[in-house]
Structures are given as structure tokens and as C-alpha cells.
XYZ file of C-alpha atoms in Angstrom:
416
model
C 28.257 104.739 77.255
C 31.084 102.925 78.813
C 29.698 99.546 78.518
C 29.319 100.538 74.764
C 32.738 101.659 73.958
C 33.947 98.159 75.924
C 31.408 96.262 73.793
C 32.598 98.001 70.416
C 36.341 97.745 71.514
C 35.708 93.989 71.838
C 34.107 93.523 68.883
C 37.018 95.377 67.296
C 39.457 92.877 68.982
C 37.381 89.799 67.344
C 37.303 91.524 64.076
C 40.842 91.799 63.715
C 40.729 88.037 62.585
C 37.406 88.256 60.782
C 38.326 90.846 58.008
C 41.152 93.109 56.242
C 38.956 96.067 57.297
C 39.495 95.572 60.940
C 43.438 96.789 60.979
C 41.814 100.125 59.902
C 39.718 100.548 62.384
C 41.997 102.173 65.126
C 42.388 104.903 62.601
C 38.378 105.520 62.656
C 38.485 105.403 66.679
C 41.282 108.187 66.489
C 39.218 110.246 64.081
C 36.199 110.303 66.466
C 38.338 110.711 69.475
C 39.893 113.722 67.805
C 36.142 115.034 67.022
C 35.494 114.707 70.831
C 38.409 116.703 71.764
C 37.197 119.504 69.274
C 33.854 119.313 70.968
C 35.576 119.888 74.171
C 37.868 123.216 72.952
C 41.227 121.187 73.665
C 42.900 123.518 70.919
C 42.041 126.619 72.880
C 42.017 125.264 76.357
C 44.832 122.412 76.456
C 47.036 123.445 73.628
C 47.399 127.149 73.643
C 47.760 126.814 77.438
C 49.981 124.148 77.860
C 51.936 124.790 74.795
C 51.150 121.836 72.527
C 50.615 121.435 69.033
C 47.374 120.238 67.792
C 47.262 116.648 66.928
C 46.367 115.218 63.549
C 43.636 112.966 62.786
C 46.016 109.767 62.917
C 48.669 111.143 65.702
C 48.418 108.226 67.998
C 47.839 105.711 65.649
C 51.199 105.841 63.721
C 54.515 105.223 65.861
C 56.834 108.347 65.105
C 58.497 109.465 68.183
C 57.805 107.334 71.324
C 59.149 109.636 73.982
C 57.064 112.661 72.542
C 54.142 110.473 72.049
C 53.941 109.241 75.585
C 54.822 112.726 77.108
C 51.577 114.456 74.752
C 49.671 111.003 75.677
C 49.921 111.582 79.533
C 49.543 115.305 79.133
C 46.216 114.844 77.451
C 44.816 112.193 79.883
C 45.445 114.320 82.764
C 43.941 117.219 81.065
C 40.908 115.074 80.293
C 40.917 113.753 83.766
C 40.788 117.414 85.387
C 37.939 118.094 82.988
C 36.018 115.003 84.200
C 36.544 116.734 87.636
C 39.405 114.414 88.995
C 42.533 115.993 90.866
C 45.064 114.551 88.443
C 48.898 116.685 88.338
C 50.281 117.401 85.109
C 52.943 114.835 84.419
C 56.586 115.859 83.701
C 59.362 114.456 81.115
C 61.417 113.462 84.386
C 58.479 111.315 86.161
C 58.747 107.627 86.152
C 56.642 106.340 83.625
C 55.576 103.078 85.254
C 53.766 105.217 88.277
C 52.347 107.592 85.678
C 50.642 104.885 83.668
C 49.718 102.848 86.934
C 47.673 106.264 88.333
C 45.916 106.554 84.887
C 44.814 102.872 84.904
C 43.625 103.306 88.345
C 41.488 106.325 87.396
C 40.204 104.260 84.089
C 38.981 101.647 86.359
C 37.407 103.974 88.698
C 35.194 105.430 86.031
C 34.183 101.654 85.219
C 35.814 100.392 82.460
C 37.473 97.338 82.026
C 41.693 97.050 81.306
C 41.946 93.941 79.559
C 45.730 94.730 78.135
C 49.052 95.111 79.957
C 50.321 98.730 81.157
C 53.762 98.178 79.161
C 51.265 98.508 75.869
C 50.981 102.436 77.051
C 54.516 103.405 77.325
C 54.954 103.677 73.313
C 52.297 106.681 73.266
C 50.420 105.211 70.335
C 48.553 102.135 69.484
C 44.753 100.866 70.114
C 45.188 100.919 73.772
C 46.340 104.326 74.181
C 43.480 105.292 71.697
C 40.949 103.760 73.972
C 42.080 104.988 77.059
C 41.727 108.626 75.761
C 38.399 107.762 74.160
C 37.198 106.655 77.446
C 38.190 109.867 79.164
C 36.984 112.024 76.238
C 33.528 110.473 76.874
C 34.004 111.014 80.674
C 34.432 114.613 79.911
C 31.397 115.223 77.636
C 29.580 113.662 80.237
C 30.732 115.944 82.944
C 30.378 119.106 80.078
C 26.796 117.994 79.949
C 27.034 117.605 76.045
C 24.200 115.690 74.149
C 24.169 114.469 70.650
C 21.134 116.055 68.720
C 19.350 114.363 66.073
C 20.814 114.729 62.357
C 18.846 117.050 60.548
C 18.470 116.089 56.710
C 18.255 118.143 53.831
C 15.005 118.475 51.935
C 15.244 116.650 48.204
C 13.712 118.138 45.489
C 10.667 116.217 43.544
C 11.475 114.655 40.776
C 8.735 116.766 38.737
C 10.891 120.136 39.392
C 14.009 118.583 38.234
C 12.353 117.000 35.107
C 11.188 120.576 34.310
C 14.594 121.892 35.020
C 16.318 119.713 32.822
C 13.476 120.450 29.960
C 13.849 124.373 30.646
C 17.899 124.301 30.260
C 19.228 123.410 26.753
C 22.711 122.294 26.608
C 24.953 123.820 23.954
C 26.326 120.756 22.813
C 22.817 119.119 22.265
C 21.946 122.317 20.202
C 24.990 121.865 18.005
C 24.122 117.930 17.552
C 20.599 118.677 16.511
C 22.088 121.379 14.012
C 24.505 119.266 12.729
C 21.802 116.396 12.038
C 19.849 118.875 10.033
C 22.604 119.746 8.017
C 23.352 116.242 7.266
C 19.710 115.667 6.460
C 19.866 118.817 3.958
C 23.056 117.256 2.269
C 21.570 114.010 1.561
C 18.313 115.517 0.022
C 20.542 117.436 -2.064
C 22.604 114.469 -2.955
C 19.322 112.465 -4.270
C 18.547 112.923 -7.801
C 15.088 114.575 -8.666
C 12.805 112.532 -10.417
C 9.669 113.180 -12.457
C 7.509 112.736 -9.391
C 9.623 114.588 -7.345
C 9.122 117.428 -9.917
C 5.110 116.717 -10.004
C 5.061 117.173 -6.013
C 7.139 120.439 -5.949
C 4.779 121.877 -8.329
C 1.785 121.015 -6.381
C 3.201 122.156 -3.508
C 4.106 125.371 -4.980
C 0.412 125.780 -6.094
C -0.993 124.896 -2.693
C 1.549 127.458 -1.352
C 0.302 130.217 -3.384
C -3.655 129.137 -2.587
C -2.859 129.520 0.708
C -1.295 132.985 0.553
C -3.573 135.645 2.565
C -4.820 138.444 0.604
C -4.702 141.040 3.315
C -2.451 141.831 6.016
C -2.741 139.963 9.083
C -3.382 141.722 12.083
C -2.786 140.427 15.331
C -5.645 140.692 18.275
C -3.913 139.121 21.219
C -3.871 141.119 24.031
C -0.458 142.538 25.556
C -0.681 141.105 28.974
C -1.664 137.451 27.781
C 1.476 137.854 25.131
C 3.758 138.404 28.435
C 2.110 135.665 30.240
C 3.056 133.511 27.174
C 6.697 134.794 26.826
C 7.563 134.387 30.552
C 5.842 130.590 30.535
C 8.183 129.856 27.206
C 11.122 131.795 27.993
C 12.717 128.749 30.352
C 12.423 126.693 27.799
C 14.481 129.021 25.209
C 17.351 129.450 28.087
C 20.502 128.200 26.385
C 23.678 127.293 28.934
C 26.934 127.730 27.288
C 29.573 125.645 28.960
C 32.920 127.717 28.925
C 35.830 125.713 27.730
C 39.256 126.620 28.902
C 41.113 125.601 25.878
C 39.211 128.344 23.867
C 41.799 131.591 23.332
C 38.951 133.806 23.573
C 38.128 133.247 27.177
C 41.785 133.359 27.900
C 41.704 136.883 26.464
C 38.790 138.194 28.139
C 40.433 136.648 31.495
C 43.792 138.662 30.720
C 41.612 141.927 30.155
C 39.807 141.350 33.309
C 43.130 140.739 34.944
C 44.562 143.626 33.722
C 41.839 145.837 34.404
C 42.192 144.760 38.278
C 45.565 145.257 38.273
C 45.191 148.703 37.223
C 42.461 149.901 39.398
C 44.898 148.089 42.467
C 47.955 149.632 41.327
C 46.184 153.041 41.415
C 45.143 152.607 45.214
C 48.293 150.834 46.189
C 50.604 153.538 44.672
C 48.999 156.061 46.824
C 49.958 153.984 50.067
C 53.182 153.240 48.492
C 54.424 156.710 47.841
C 53.635 157.564 51.141
C 55.563 154.623 52.539
C 58.417 155.864 50.429
C 58.004 159.225 51.878
C 57.975 158.264 55.589
C 61.156 155.886 54.820
C 63.002 158.454 53.326
C 62.387 160.949 56.352
C 63.090 158.242 58.654
C 66.573 157.332 56.927
C 67.470 161.470 56.629
C 66.634 161.253 60.487
C 68.752 158.382 61.337
C 71.374 159.755 58.980
C 71.773 163.078 60.688
C 71.409 161.413 64.430
C 74.463 158.840 63.621
C 76.285 162.474 62.372
C 75.668 163.731 65.630
C 76.772 160.585 67.409
C 79.833 160.461 65.779
C 80.601 164.250 66.317
C 79.771 163.952 69.991
C 81.841 160.383 70.303
C 84.708 161.395 68.137
C 87.039 162.454 71.218
C 86.174 159.023 73.077
C 86.616 157.003 69.930
C 90.214 158.475 69.549
C 90.892 157.532 73.134
C 89.761 153.987 72.834
C 91.694 153.749 69.535
C 94.616 155.079 71.657
C 93.698 152.406 74.453
C 93.482 149.695 72.139
C 97.264 150.374 70.611
C 98.390 150.583 74.214
C 96.638 147.091 74.720
C 98.161 145.435 71.858
C 101.756 146.850 72.941
C 101.130 145.605 76.473
C 100.297 142.068 74.907
C 103.340 142.156 72.620
C 105.510 142.717 75.469
C 103.874 140.301 77.645
C 104.201 137.841 74.985
C 107.858 138.518 74.383
C 108.206 138.443 78.167
C 106.484 135.345 78.738
C 108.788 133.742 75.929
C 112.108 134.551 78.242
C 110.292 133.101 80.957
C 109.391 129.987 79.395
C 113.183 129.526 78.119
C 114.497 130.253 81.518
C 112.053 127.921 83.152
C 113.035 124.946 80.561
C 116.759 125.635 81.484
C 116.041 125.767 84.942
C 114.330 122.384 84.721
C 117.495 120.889 82.772
C 119.708 122.355 85.712
C 117.516 120.667 88.085
C 117.799 117.623 86.635
C 121.730 117.807 86.320
C 121.795 118.891 89.856
C 119.499 115.727 91.368
C 121.904 113.480 89.210
C 124.804 114.815 90.931
C 123.543 114.475 94.319
C 122.284 111.171 93.468
C 126.046 110.483 92.682
C 127.522 111.960 95.679
C 125.274 109.962 97.980
C 126.028 106.727 96.444
C 129.876 107.687 96.866
C 129.323 109.015 100.243
C 127.323 105.678 101.272
C 130.094 103.598 99.828
C 132.818 105.447 101.864
C 130.927 105.023 105.143
C 129.818 101.718 104.703
C 132.437 99.246 106.455
C 131.209 96.039 104.832
C 134.333 95.938 102.296
C 136.536 96.090 105.469
C 134.419 93.427 107.082
C 134.676 91.299 104.026
C 138.138 91.881 103.620
C 138.756 90.392 107.507
C 137.150 87.363 106.319
C 138.967 87.005 103.695
C 142.232 87.397 105.355
C 140.685 84.775 108.209
C 139.788 82.416 105.549
C 143.314 82.858 103.733
C 144.911 82.512 107.331
C 143.016 79.212 107.907
C 143.723 77.930 104.487
C 147.302 78.679 105.263
C 147.650 76.842 108.421
C 146.151 73.858 106.784
C 148.558 74.134 104.157
C 151.293 74.269 106.611
C 149.678 71.308 108.258
C 149.559 69.465 105.189
C 153.255 70.254 104.355
C 154.140 69.041 107.579
C 152.413 65.799 107.179
C 153.892 65.429 103.870
C 157.302 66.275 104.984
C 157.526 63.716 107.571
C 156.024 60.944 105.310
C 159.138 61.907 103.132
C 161.434 61.840 105.874
C 160.011 58.418 106.733
C 160.419 57.337 103.429
C 163.736 58.592 103.227
C 164.722 56.734 106.156
C 163.180 53.576 104.899
C 164.946 53.949 101.723
C 168.145 54.727 103.799
C 168.046 51.646 105.860
C 166.938 49.165 103.097
C 170.080 50.510 101.311
C 172.036 49.706 104.188
C 170.574 46.094 104.736
C 171.011 45.573 101.151
C 174.804 46.529 101.302
C 175.207 44.393 104.090
C 173.661 41.470 102.260
C 175.633 42.215 99.302
C 178.925 42.535 101.613
C 178.233 38.990 102.989
C 177.404 37.643 99.730
C 180.838 38.698 98.617
C 182.168 37.191 101.801
C 180.384 33.578 101.219
C 181.966 33.473 98.008
C 185.330 34.103 99.071
């Protein structure tokens, strides 16, 4: 059976390019596989026990929900393997799909079936490859169950003679009406024809012949009653007329309405008794429920008052808590503001304290004073140098003036 399935599958794969009907071969295989599953009673042993719904005839042939179809495919394959006598655990939704597919293909190779497609084709949970795997497993399960296909039993066909006799025996109302209409038309045509002299002569001759053939005495039958009944039974099927009901006829609708009315009246009489009993039982139960409700209310009235008082106290406590929590929030907000201001004051005090205790400004002042002293000494030195130069310049100018005066005096003396 496995070789035949592989050969058929190979023919189907080759037939994809041979004709347009090969695209629908997958649906045919799916229907065959569903029939095999029904032979294995999968609806009772698989669907009800494991909580699955029965699959439609084209469930694994049409992609709808890949995750759901893959889980159903692996679960059905595991069940078929267990039916075939293999130890195979029920797959879970969180299992690794690659490991599950590899174990299924390993079991398929163990049965002797070839696998000429990649394992990724089975991840979708539908398609030709999934149907092929399930079909192979269902065949192995049928082998394990010792199921054998029986020879088909064909119904016996009736002979042509009987059919012909039945057709002749049963007359159709339409045929009878047509024949009557033809006879009426012929009568009208005969009346429309103008009677001639020859026709009148023929009619007189026929009347004379009829008068001559009239019996002079009353005829008496010599036929036996038993023979007459046999003849009637023989002729009766030929006199049978079948009348086909027309749904458009108003008479048929009236008859149906009368029938339905009678059926409703009879069923109403039967059901009215049960409805009255049901009404009485319901009214009694309602009265019991009402009385018990009153009794419970009377018993629990004191507790209800206490419960309502406790509810009022709870509402008052919630209101006080809300008011207190509002004051607390306001105080926490002011506290946060005060803490911020205190932090700022502390920072300012720390800055001032560090500035007062820090000796860097004094050091800077000393360095500035030293620099000023150095500059002053340098200026004094420069002033002394300038004064010395000026004194020398003055002395030189005095000496030059003396020389010039002497020279002027000498000049004057020489002139004299």
C-alpha cells in the first residue's frame, strides 16, 4: 500500500504540468484521508478525548491559520502513530517545531515511505506534503487495525420489460388532457366543415345500419364472476391515472392549511395540559421564593441596619481621612518649600564662610604690594638716573655758557 501511495503521489506531482485537474488532486486526497480517519473512529477517540473539533473535508488543503493547523497536524500525526503501535508523545504548543517535524519524518521513514521534500514544507501545517504524511500514517493505522476493504455490492437493475409495462400502466394526467384536447379539436373541425349531399346520404345509411343492428331482446351476460374479477385485475393497472400536484394551485394550499390547522389544534390540546402543569409549578415555586425572601429579610433586618450604620461610619471616616490627607499634603508642600529656602541659605552661608576663612585674598594683596614696591624702587632708580643725567646736562650747559661768555669777552677785548 505504501508503494502504491508513493506511485500515486509521484503521478500526481508529474500531473501538475499535465492537466488543469491536477491542481485539485490535493482536495481529493484530503477527502480520502478524512474517510480513512472516520473508519478509525477519530471523532470519538481523538477529537473528544483530546478536545479537538472534527476537521472539515478540506481543512489541511486550504491555509487558514498556520499555528493552529500545525498544532492540529502534529497532534493528529502523533495519534495515528500511537494507533499504529508506536510510542509517540503528544506534542505541545511550546515544543520546538523542527524537532517535532524531524521525529515525524523519522517515523515515516521507519514505515518505508520516501520523503522527497524539505522538512520546512510541514511547518505551515497544510498542503500536499502534510496530507501525504497523514495519509501514510492513516494507512498504517488501518493495517494495524486489520481493516480490509470489501468488494462493492452493486444494486440489481430492473429489466426493461418491467419498466415498459410500468410506463404503459401508469398514465400521466398531462397526456390524458392532451388527448382530450386533440379529440375536442377534431370535433370542432368536423362541425366547421359544411355538410354536402353525399354526407347526408352517408349519415342516412349509417342510421339505417344502426337500426338494423339493434338487438330485439335484452342482452344477458354469460361471463363468470371469477373470470370477470381476473379480467378487472388485469386491466386495472392500465386504467391507473397519476395526478401530479401543482404547488401553484390554490386548492392544494387550502388543503395544506386545513391539515396544518388540524395538526396545530391536536398538538395544542396535548401541550396545553403540560403548559398548565408547568405554569402551576412555576407559580408555586415563585410563591415559595417570595415567602423565603420575606423570611430572610425579616431575619436579616437587624444585620442590615447594622451594615448600613457601618457603611455610614465608613463614609464619615473616609471623609475625615480625605480632609486630613489634604492638610498633610499642604503641610508637606510648605515643608518642601522651607527646606528649599533653608538649603539656599546654608549654601550662601557656606560660601561666605569659605570666603572669610580663605587667605588667598591676603596673599594676593601681599603679592600686589610687593609688586608695587618693586615698581616703586624701579621708578626711583629711573628717576635718580634721569636726575643725574639732567644735572650733567645742566653742568654741561653752565660750562658751555661760561665758555661762550669768556669767548665773548675775549672778542670784545680784541676789538678794543
